[in-house]
PDB file of C-alpha atoms in Angstrom:
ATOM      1  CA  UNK A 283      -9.643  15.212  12.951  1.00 85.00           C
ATOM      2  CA  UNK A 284     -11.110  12.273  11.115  1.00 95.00           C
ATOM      3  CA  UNK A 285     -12.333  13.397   7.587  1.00 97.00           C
ATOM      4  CA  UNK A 286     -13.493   9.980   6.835  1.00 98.00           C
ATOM      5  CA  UNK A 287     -15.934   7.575   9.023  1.00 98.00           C
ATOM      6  CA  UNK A 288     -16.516   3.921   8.012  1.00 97.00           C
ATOM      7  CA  UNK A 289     -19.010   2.314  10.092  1.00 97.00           C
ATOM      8  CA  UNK A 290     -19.661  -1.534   9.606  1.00 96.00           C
ATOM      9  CA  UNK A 291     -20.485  -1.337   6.245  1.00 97.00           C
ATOM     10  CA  UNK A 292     -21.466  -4.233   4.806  1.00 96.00           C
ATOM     11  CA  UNK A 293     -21.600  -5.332   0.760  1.00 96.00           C
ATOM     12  CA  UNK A 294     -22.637  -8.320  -1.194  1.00 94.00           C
ATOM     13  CA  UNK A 295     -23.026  -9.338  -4.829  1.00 91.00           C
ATOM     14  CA  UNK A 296     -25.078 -12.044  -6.041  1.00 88.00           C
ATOM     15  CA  UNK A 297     -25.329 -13.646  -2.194  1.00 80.00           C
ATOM     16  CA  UNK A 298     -21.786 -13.500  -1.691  1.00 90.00           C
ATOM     17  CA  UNK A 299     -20.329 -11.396   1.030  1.00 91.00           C
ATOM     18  CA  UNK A 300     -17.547  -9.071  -0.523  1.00 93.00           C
ATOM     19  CA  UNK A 301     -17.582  -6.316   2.565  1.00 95.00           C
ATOM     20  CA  UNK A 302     -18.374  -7.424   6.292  1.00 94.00           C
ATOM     21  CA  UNK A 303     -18.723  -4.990   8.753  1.00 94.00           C
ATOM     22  CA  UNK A 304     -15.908  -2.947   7.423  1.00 96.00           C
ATOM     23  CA  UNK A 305     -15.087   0.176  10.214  1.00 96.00           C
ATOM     24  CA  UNK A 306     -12.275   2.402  10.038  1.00 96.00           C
ATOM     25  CA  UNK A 307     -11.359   6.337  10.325  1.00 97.00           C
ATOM     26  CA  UNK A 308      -8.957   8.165   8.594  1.00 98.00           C
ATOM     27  CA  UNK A 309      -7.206  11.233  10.111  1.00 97.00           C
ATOM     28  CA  UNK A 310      -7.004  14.178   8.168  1.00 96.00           C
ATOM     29  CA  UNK A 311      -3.609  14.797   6.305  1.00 95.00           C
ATOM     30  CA  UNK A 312      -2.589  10.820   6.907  1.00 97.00           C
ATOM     31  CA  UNK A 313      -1.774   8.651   4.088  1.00 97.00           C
ATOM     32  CA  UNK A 314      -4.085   5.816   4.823  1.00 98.00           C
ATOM     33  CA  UNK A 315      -3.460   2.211   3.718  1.00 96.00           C
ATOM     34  CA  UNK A 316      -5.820  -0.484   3.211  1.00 95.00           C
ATOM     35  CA  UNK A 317      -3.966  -3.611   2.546  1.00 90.00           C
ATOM     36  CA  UNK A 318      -4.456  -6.813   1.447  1.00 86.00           C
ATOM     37  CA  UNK A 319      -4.592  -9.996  -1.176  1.00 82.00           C
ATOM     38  CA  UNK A 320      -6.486 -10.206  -4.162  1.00 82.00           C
ATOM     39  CA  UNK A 321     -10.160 -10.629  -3.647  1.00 85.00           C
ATOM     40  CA  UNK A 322     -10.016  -9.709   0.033  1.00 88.00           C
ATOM     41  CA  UNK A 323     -12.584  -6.644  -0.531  1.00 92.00           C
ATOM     42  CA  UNK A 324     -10.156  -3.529  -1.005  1.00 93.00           C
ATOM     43  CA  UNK A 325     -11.328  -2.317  -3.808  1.00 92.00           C
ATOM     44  CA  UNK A 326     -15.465  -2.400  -2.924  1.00 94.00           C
ATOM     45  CA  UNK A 327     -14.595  -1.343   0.238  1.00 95.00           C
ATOM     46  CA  UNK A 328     -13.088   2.124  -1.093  1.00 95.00           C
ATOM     47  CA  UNK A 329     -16.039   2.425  -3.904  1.00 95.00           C
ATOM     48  CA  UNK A 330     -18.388   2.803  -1.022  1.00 96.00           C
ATOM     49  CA  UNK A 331     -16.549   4.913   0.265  1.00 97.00           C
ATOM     50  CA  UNK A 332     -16.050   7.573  -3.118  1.00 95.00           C
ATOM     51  CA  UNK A 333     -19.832   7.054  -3.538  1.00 95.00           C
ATOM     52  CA  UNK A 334     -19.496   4.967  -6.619  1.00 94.00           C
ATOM     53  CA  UNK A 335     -21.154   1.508  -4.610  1.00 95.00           C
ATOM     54  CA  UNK A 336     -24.073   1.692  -1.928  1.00 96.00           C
ATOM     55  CA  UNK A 337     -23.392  -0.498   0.436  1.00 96.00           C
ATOM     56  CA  UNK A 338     -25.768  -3.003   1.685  1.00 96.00           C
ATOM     57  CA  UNK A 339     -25.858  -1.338   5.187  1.00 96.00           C
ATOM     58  CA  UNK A 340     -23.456   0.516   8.093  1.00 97.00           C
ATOM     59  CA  UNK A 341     -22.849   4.185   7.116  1.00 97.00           C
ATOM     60  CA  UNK A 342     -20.044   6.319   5.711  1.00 97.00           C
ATOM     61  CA  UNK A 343     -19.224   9.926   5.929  1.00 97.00           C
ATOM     62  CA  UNK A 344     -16.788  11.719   4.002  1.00 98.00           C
ATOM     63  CA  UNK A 345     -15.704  15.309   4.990  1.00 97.00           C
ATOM     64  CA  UNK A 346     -18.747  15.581   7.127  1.00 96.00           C
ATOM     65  CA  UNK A 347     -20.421  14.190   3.506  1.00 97.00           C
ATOM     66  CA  UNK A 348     -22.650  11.266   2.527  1.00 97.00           C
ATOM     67  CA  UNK A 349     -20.907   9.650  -0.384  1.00 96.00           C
ATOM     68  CA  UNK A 350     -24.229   9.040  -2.059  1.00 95.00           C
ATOM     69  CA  UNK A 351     -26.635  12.065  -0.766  1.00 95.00           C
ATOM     70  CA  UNK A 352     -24.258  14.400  -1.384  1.00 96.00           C
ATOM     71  CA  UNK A 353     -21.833  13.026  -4.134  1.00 92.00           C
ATOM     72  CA  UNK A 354     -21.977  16.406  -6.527  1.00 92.00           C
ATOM     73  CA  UNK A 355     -20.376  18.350  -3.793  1.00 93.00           C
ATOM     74  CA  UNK A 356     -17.920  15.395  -2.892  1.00 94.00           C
ATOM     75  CA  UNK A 357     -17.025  15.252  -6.164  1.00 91.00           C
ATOM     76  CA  UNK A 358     -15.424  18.551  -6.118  1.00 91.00           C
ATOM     77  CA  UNK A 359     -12.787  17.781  -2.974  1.00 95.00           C
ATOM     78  CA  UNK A 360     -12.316  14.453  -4.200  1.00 95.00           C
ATOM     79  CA  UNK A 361      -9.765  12.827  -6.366  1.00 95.00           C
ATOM     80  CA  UNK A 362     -10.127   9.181  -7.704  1.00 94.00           C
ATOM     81  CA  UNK A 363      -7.939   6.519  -9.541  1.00 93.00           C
ATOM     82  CA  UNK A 364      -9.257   3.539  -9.918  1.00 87.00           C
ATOM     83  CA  UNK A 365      -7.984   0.086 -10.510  1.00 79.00           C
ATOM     84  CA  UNK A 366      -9.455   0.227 -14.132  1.00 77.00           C
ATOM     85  CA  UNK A 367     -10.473   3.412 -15.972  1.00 80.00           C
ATOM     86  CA  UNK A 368     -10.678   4.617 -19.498  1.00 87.00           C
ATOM     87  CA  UNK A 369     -10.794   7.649 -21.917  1.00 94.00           C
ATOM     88  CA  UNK A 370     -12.462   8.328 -25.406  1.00 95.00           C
ATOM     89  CA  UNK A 371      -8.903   6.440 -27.280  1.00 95.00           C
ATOM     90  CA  UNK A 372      -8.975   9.937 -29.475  1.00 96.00           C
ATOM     91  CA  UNK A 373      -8.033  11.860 -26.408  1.00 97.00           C
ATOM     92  CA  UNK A 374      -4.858  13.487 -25.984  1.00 97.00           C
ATOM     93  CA  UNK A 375      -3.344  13.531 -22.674  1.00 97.00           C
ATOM     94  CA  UNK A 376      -2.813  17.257 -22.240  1.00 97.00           C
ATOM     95  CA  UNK A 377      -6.738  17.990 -23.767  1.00 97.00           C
ATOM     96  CA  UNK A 378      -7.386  15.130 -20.799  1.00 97.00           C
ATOM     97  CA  UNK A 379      -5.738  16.919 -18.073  1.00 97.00           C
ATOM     98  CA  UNK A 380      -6.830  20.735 -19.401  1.00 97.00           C
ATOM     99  CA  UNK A 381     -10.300  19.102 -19.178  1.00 96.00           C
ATOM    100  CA  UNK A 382     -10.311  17.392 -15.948  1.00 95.00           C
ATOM    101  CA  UNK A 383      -8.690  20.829 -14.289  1.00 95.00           C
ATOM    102  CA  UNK A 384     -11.510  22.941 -15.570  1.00 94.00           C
ATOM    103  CA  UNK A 385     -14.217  20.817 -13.564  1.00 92.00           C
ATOM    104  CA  UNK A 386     -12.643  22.276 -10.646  1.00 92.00           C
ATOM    105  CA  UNK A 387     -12.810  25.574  -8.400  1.00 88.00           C
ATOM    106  CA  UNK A 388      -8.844  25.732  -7.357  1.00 91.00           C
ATOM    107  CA  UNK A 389      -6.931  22.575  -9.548  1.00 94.00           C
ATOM    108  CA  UNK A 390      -3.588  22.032  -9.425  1.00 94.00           C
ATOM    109  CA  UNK A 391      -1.289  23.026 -12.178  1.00 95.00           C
ATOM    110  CA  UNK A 392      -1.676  20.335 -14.815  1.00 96.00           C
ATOM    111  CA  UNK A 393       1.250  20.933 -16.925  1.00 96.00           C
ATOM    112  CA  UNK A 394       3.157  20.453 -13.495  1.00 94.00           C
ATOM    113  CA  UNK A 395       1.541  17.254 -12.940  1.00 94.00           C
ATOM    114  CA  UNK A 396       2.146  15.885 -16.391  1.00 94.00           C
ATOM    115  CA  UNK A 397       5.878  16.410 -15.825  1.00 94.00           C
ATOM    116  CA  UNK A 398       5.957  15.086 -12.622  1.00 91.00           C
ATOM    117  CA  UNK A 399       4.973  11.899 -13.871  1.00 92.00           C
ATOM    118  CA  UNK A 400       6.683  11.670 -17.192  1.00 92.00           C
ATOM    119  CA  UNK A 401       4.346  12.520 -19.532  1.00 95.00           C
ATOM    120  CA  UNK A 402       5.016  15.394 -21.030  1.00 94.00           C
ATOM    121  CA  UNK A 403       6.386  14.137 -24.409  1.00 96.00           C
ATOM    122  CA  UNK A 404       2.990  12.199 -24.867  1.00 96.00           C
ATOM    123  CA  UNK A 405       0.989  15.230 -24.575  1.00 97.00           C
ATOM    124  CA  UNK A 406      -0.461  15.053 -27.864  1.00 97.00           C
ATOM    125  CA  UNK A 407      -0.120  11.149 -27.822  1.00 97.00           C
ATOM    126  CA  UNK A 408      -3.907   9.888 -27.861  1.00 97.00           C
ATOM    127  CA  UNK A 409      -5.274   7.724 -24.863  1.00 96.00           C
ATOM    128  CA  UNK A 410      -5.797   4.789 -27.388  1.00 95.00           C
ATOM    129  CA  UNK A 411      -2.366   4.584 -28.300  1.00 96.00           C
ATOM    130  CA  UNK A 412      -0.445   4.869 -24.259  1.00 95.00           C
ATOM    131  CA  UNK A 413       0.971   2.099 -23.098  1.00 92.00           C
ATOM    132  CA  UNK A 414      -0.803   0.515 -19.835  1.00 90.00           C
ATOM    133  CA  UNK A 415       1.908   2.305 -17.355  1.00 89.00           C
ATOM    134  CA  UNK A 416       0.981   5.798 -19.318  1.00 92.00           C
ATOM    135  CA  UNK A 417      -2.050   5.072 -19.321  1.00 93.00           C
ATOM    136  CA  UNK A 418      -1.868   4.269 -15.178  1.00 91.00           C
ATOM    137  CA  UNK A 419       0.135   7.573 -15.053  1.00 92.00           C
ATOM    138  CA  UNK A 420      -2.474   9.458 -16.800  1.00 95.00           C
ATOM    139  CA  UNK A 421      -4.962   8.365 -14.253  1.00 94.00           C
ATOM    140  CA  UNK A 422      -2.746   9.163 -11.285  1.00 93.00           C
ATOM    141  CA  UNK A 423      -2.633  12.700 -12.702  1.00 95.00           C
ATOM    142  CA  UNK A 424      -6.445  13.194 -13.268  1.00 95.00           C
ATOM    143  CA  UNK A 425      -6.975  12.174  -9.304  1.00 95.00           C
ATOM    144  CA  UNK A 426      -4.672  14.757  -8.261  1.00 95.00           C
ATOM    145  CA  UNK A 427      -5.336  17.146 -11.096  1.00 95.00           C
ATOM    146  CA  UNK A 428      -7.943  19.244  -8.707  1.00 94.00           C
ATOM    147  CA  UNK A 429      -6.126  19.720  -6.248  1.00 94.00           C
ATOM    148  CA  UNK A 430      -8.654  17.373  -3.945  1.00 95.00           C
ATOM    149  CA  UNK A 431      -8.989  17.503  -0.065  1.00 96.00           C
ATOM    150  CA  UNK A 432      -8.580  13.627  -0.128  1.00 97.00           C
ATOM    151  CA  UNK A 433      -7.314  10.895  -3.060  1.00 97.00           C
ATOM    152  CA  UNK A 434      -8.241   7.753  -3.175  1.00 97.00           C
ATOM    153  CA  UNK A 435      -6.094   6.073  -5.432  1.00 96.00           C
ATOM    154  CA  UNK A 436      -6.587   2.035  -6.221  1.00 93.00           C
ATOM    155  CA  UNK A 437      -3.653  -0.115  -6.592  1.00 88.00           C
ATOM    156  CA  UNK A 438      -1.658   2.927  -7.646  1.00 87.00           C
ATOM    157  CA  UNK A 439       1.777   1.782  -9.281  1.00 87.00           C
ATOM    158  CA  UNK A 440       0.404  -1.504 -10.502  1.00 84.00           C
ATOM    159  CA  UNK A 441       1.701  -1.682 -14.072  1.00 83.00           C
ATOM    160  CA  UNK A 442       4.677   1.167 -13.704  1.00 87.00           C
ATOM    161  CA  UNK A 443       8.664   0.158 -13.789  1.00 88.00           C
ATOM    162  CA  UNK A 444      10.801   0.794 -10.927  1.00 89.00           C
ATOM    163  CA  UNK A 445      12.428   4.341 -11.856  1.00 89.00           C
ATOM    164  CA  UNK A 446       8.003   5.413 -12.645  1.00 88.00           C
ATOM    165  CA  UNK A 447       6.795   4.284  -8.972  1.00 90.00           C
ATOM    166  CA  UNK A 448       9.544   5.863  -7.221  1.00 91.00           C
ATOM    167  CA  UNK A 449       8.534   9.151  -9.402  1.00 90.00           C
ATOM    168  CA  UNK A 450       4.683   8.299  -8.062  1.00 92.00           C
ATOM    169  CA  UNK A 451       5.688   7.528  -4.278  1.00 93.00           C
ATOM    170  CA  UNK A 452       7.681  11.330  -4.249  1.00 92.00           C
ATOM    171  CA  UNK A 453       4.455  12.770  -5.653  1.00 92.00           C
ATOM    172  CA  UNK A 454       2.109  11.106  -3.378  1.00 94.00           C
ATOM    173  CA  UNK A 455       4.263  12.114  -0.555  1.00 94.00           C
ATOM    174  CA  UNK A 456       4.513  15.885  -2.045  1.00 93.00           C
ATOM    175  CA  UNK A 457       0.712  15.679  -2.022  1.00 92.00           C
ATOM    176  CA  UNK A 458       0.668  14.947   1.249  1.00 94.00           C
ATOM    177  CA  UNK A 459       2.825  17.634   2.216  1.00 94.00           C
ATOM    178  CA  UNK A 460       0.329  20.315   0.790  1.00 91.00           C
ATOM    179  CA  UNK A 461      -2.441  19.048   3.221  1.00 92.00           C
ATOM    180  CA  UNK A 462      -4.434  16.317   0.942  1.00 95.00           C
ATOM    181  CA  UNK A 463      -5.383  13.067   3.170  1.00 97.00           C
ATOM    182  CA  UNK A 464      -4.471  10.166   0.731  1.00 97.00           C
ATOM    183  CA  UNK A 465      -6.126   6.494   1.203  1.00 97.00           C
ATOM    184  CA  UNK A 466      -3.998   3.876  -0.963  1.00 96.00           C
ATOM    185  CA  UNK A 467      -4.965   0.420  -1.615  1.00 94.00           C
ATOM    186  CA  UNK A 468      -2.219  -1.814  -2.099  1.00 89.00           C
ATOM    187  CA  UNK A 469      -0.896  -5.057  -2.261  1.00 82.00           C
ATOM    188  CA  UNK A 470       2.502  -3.892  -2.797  1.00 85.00           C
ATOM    189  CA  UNK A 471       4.613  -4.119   0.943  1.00 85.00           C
ATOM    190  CA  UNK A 472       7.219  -2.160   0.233  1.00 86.00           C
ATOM    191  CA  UNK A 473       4.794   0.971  -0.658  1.00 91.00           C
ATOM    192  CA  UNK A 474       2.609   0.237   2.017  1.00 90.00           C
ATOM    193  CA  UNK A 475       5.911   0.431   4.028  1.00 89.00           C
ATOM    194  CA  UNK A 476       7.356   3.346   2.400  1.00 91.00           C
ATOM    195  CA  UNK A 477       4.330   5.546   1.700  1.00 95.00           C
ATOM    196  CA  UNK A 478       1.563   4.937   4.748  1.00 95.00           C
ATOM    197  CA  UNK A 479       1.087   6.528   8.159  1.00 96.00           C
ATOM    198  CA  UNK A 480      -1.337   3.643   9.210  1.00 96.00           C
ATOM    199  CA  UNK A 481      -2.288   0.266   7.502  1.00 94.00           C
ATOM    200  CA  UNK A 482      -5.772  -1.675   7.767  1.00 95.00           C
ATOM    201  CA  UNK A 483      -5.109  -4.894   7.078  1.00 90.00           C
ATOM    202  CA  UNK A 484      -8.513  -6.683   5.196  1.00 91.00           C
ATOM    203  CA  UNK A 485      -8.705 -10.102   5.032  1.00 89.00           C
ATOM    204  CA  UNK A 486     -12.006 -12.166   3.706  1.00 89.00           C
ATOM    205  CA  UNK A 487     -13.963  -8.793   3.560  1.00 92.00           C
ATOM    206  CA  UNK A 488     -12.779  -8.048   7.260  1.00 93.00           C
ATOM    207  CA  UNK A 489     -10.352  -6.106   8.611  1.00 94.00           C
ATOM    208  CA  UNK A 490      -7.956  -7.901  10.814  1.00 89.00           C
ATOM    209  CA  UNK A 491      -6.362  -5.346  12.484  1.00 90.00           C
ATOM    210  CA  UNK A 492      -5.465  -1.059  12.277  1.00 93.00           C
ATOM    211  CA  UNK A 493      -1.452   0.048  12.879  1.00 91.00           C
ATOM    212  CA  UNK A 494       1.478   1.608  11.699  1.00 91.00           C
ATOM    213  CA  UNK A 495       3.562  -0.419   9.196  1.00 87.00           C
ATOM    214  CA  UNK A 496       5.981  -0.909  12.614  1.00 84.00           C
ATOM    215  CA  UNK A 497       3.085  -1.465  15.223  1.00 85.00           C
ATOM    216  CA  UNK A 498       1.508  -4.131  12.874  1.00 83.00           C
ATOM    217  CA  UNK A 499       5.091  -6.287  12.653  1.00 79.00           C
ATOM    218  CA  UNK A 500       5.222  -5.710  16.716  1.00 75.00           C
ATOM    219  CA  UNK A 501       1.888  -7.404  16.754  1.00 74.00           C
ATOM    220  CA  UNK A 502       2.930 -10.515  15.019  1.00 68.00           C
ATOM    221  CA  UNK A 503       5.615 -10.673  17.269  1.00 69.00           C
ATOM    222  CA  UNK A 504       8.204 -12.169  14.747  1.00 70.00           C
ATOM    223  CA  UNK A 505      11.169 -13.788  16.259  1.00 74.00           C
ATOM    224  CA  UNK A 506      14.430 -12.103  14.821  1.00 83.00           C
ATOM    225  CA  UNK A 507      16.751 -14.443  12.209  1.00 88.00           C
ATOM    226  CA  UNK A 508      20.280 -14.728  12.133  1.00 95.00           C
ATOM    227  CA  UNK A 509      21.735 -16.748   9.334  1.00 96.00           C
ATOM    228  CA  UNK A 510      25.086 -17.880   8.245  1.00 97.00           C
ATOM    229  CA  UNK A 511      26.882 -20.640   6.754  1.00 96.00           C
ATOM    230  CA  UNK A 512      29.750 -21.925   9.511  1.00 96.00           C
ATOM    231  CA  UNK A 513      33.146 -22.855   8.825  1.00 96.00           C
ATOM    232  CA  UNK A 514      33.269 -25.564  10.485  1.00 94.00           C
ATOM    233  CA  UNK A 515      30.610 -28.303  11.535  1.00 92.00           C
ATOM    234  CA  UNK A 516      28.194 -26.522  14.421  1.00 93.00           C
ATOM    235  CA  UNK A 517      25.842 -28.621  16.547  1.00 94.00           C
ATOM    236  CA  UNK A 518      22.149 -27.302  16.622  1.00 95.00           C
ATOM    237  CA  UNK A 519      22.139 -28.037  20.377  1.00 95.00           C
ATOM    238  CA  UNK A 520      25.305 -25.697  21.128  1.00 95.00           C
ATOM    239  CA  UNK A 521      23.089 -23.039  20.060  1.00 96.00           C
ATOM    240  CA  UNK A 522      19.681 -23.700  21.181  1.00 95.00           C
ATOM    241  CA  UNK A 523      20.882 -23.909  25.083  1.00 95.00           C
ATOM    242  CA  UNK A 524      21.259 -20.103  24.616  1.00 96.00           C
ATOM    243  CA  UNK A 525      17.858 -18.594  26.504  1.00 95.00           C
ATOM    244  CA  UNK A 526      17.841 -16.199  23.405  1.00 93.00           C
ATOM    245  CA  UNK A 527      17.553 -18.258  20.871  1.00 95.00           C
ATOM    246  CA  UNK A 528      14.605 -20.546  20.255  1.00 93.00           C
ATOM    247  CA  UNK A 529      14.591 -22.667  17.158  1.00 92.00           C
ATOM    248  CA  UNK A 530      17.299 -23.711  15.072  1.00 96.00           C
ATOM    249  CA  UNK A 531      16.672 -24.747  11.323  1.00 95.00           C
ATOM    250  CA  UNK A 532      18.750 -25.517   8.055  1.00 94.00           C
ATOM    251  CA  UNK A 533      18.760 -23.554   4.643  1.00 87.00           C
ATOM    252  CA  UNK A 534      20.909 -26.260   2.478  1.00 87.00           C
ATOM    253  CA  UNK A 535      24.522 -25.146   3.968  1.00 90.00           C
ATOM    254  CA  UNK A 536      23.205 -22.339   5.923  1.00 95.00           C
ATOM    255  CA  UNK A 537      22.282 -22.496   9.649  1.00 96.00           C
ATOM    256  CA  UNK A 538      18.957 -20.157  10.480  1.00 94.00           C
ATOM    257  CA  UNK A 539      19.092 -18.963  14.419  1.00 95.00           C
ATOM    258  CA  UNK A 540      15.907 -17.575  15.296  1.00 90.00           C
ATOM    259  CA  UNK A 541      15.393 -15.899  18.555  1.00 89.00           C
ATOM    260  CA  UNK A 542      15.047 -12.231  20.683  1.00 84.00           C
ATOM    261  CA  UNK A 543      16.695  -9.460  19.126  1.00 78.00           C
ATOM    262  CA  UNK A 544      19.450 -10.116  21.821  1.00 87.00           C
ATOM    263  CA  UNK A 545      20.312 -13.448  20.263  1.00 91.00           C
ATOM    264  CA  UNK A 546      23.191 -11.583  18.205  1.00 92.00           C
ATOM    265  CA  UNK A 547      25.339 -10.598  21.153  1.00 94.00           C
ATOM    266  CA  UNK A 548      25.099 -14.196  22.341  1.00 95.00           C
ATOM    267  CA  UNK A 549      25.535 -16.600  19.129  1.00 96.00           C
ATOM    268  CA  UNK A 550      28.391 -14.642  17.421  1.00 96.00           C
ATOM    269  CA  UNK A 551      30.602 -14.901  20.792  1.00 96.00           C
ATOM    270  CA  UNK A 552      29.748 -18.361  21.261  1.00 96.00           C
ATOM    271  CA  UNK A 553      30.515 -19.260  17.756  1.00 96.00           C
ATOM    272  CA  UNK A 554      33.698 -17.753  17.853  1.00 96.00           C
ATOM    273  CA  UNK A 555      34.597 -19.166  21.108  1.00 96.00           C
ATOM    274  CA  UNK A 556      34.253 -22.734  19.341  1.00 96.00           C
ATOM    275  CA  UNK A 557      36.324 -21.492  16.562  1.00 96.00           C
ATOM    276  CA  UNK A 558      33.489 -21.090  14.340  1.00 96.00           C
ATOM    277  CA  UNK A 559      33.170 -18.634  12.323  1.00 96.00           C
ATOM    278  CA  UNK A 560      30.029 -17.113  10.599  1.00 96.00           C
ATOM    279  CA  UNK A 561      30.310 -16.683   7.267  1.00 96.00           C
ATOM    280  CA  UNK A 562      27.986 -14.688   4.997  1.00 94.00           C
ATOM    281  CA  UNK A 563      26.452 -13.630   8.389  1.00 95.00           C
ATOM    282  CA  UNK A 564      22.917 -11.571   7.623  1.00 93.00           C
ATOM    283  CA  UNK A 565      20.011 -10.541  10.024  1.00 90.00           C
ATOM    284  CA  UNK A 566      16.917 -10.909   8.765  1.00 82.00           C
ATOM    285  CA  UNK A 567      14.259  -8.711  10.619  1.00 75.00           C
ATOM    286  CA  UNK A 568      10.636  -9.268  10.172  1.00 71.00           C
ATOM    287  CA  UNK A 569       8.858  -7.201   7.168  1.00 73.00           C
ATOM    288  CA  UNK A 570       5.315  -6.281   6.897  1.00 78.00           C
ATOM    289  CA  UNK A 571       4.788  -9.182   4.845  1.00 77.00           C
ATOM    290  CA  UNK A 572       5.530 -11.896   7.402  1.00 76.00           C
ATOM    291  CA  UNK A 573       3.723  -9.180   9.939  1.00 77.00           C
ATOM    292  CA  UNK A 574       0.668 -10.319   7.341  1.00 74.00           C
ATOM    293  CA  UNK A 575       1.311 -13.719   6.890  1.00 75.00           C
ATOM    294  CA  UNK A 576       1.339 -14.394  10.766  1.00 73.00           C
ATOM    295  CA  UNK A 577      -1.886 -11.867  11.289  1.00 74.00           C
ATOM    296  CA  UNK A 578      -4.372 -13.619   8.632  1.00 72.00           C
ATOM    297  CA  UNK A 579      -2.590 -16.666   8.002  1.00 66.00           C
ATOM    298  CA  UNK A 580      -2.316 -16.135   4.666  1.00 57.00           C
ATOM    299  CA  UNK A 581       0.330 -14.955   1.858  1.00 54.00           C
ATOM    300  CA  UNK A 582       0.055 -12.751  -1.578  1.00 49.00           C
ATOM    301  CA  UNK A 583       0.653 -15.379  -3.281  1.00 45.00           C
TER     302      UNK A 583
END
C-alpha cells in the first residue's frame, strides 16, 4: 500500500527550476531512497513532501494527507531530520528529547533512543556546546523520538565517524522492523546500498529512473572487470579474440579485462595455458555508483 503519492510536482526559486515533474510512490514499511549529487533537487523535493515547501504545482499525499491542508495532523505520524536544524544552544539533550516525546500520543522511549545513538553521557551537555556529529545524532533521535508512521530523514550520517553511522544504519533498520516507512536522502552509495529497498535516482530536478540498488546496476548494464598484473608479457589481442571479453585496457602494470560475467572461466585458462599467470587477480563488479555514473552521466564528484 503506498502511504506516500508524488505526482509531478514541480518547484522553482527565483526563475530557476529546482523540482521538475518529480513522481514517485513509496510503499508502506519500505525504506525509500532518493539519491543523488549535490544540487540535483533532493532535499526540496522531500520538503514538499513533509509540508515544509508548497510546490509550484503537481500534488502530494501523505498517509491519505495533504502535506499543507492537513499538516497539524501529519505532524503527529511524522518524523523529520533535516539537513540543517537547530536548538535554543541552552538546551540539554535529554530536556530536548523529554520535550520532543511529550508532543506525541504513543513516542518511543527516549532514554532508549539516546543510548542507541551514543548520547547518553551528553545528556545534560547543552545543544550549544555538541559537536556537529552530536548534534546530527541529536536530530536523528528527535525524528524517531515519536514513534512516527514514516521518517524522513535528510542526508542522515553526513558528519558522523564510521563506528556512529553503522550505530545509525542498525537503528534505521530496527525502525523499520517495527513498521515505520523510512524515505532517506543520500548521497552516500554504500548506505543507499546497505539501507534501501528501492532507490530514485534525481538528476537536474528529475528523476532518472526507480529500482532496487541491484535492478538499477542491471540497468546500466556494466560490463564485469577482471584485473591482474601478468607474469610474463601478455598480448592484448590473445585476450580480446575471446567472445567474452570486449575491451582490453592498461592500469600502469596491470592489465584490465572487461567483459560478460563468463569472461573469468575463459581468461584465467587461457592465461595459464600461455604460462601466464595472474597475479594480484581481483574482480571488480559494478557498484551503484558506476550504475549512476552510466544512468545520468554524471559523478559525485
Amino acid at each position: 500500500m503506498a502511504v506516500i503519492e508524488v505526482r509531478e510536482i514541480q518547484k522553482r526559486y527565483s526563475g530557476a527550476v529546482a523540482v521538475d515533474d518529480v513522481s514517485l510512490t513509496v510503499e508502506q514499511g519500505e525504506i525509500f531512497g532518493i539519491l543523488g549529487p549535490n544540487g540535483a533537487g533532493k532535499t526540496t523535493t522531500v520538503e514538499c513532501v513533509a509540508g515544509l515547501r508548497a510546490p509550484d504545482r503537481g500534488t502530494i499525499s501523505v498517509l491519505g494527507l495533504d502535506p499543507l491542508r492537513d499538516r497539524a495532523e501529519l505532524t503527529r505520524r511524522l518524523g523529520v531530520q533535516l539537513q540543517e536544524s537547530r536548538l535554543p544552544d541552552r538546551l540539554q539533550v535529554a530536556e530536548a528529547l523529554e520535550l520532543y516525546s511529550s508532543f506525541y500520543p504513543r513516542p518511543a522511549d527516549w532514554r532508549a533512543l539516546m543510548e542507541a545513538l551514543n548520547l547518553q553521557s551528553k545528556a545534560t551537555t547543552r545543544y550549544g556546546r555538541l559537536s556537529g556529529g552530536q548534534k546530527q545524532r541529536l536530530s536523528i533521535a528527535l525524528a524517531l523520538v515519536g514513534n512516527p508512521e514514516i521518517a524522513i530523514l535528510d542526508e542522515l550520517t553526513t558528519g558522523l565517524d564510521p563506528q556512529a553511522r553503522r550505530d545509525t544504519w542498525a537503528l534505521i533498520e530496527q525502525a523499520r522492523s517495527r513498521g515505520t516507512t523510512i524515505v532517506l536522502v543520500t548521497h552516500f552509495m554504500q548506505e543507499a546500498e546497505r539501507l534501501c529497498d528501492r532507490l530514485a535516482l534525481i538528476n537536474g530536478g528529475r528523476v532518472v529512473t526507480v529500482d532496487t540498488p541491484e535492478g538499477l546496476t542491471a540497468q546500466a548494464r556494466i560490463e564485469q572487470r577482471i584485473v591482474f598484473h601478468p607474469s610474463r608479457p601478455c598480448d592484448d589481442a590473445l585476450l580480446t579474440a575471446l567472445p567474452e571479453v570486449s575491451r582490453v585496457t592498461r592500469r600502469d602494470d596491470l592489465v584490465v579485462v572487461e567483459g560478460t560475467a563468463e569472461a573469468i572461466t575463459t581468461v584465467i585458462p587461457l592465461l595459464s595455458a600461455h604460462g601466464i599467470v595472474p597475479q594480484r587477480l581481483r574482480v571488480e563488479q559494478a557498484s551503484l555508483e558506476d550504475a549512476f555514473v552510466t544512468l545520468t552521466g554524471k559523478d559525485f564528484s
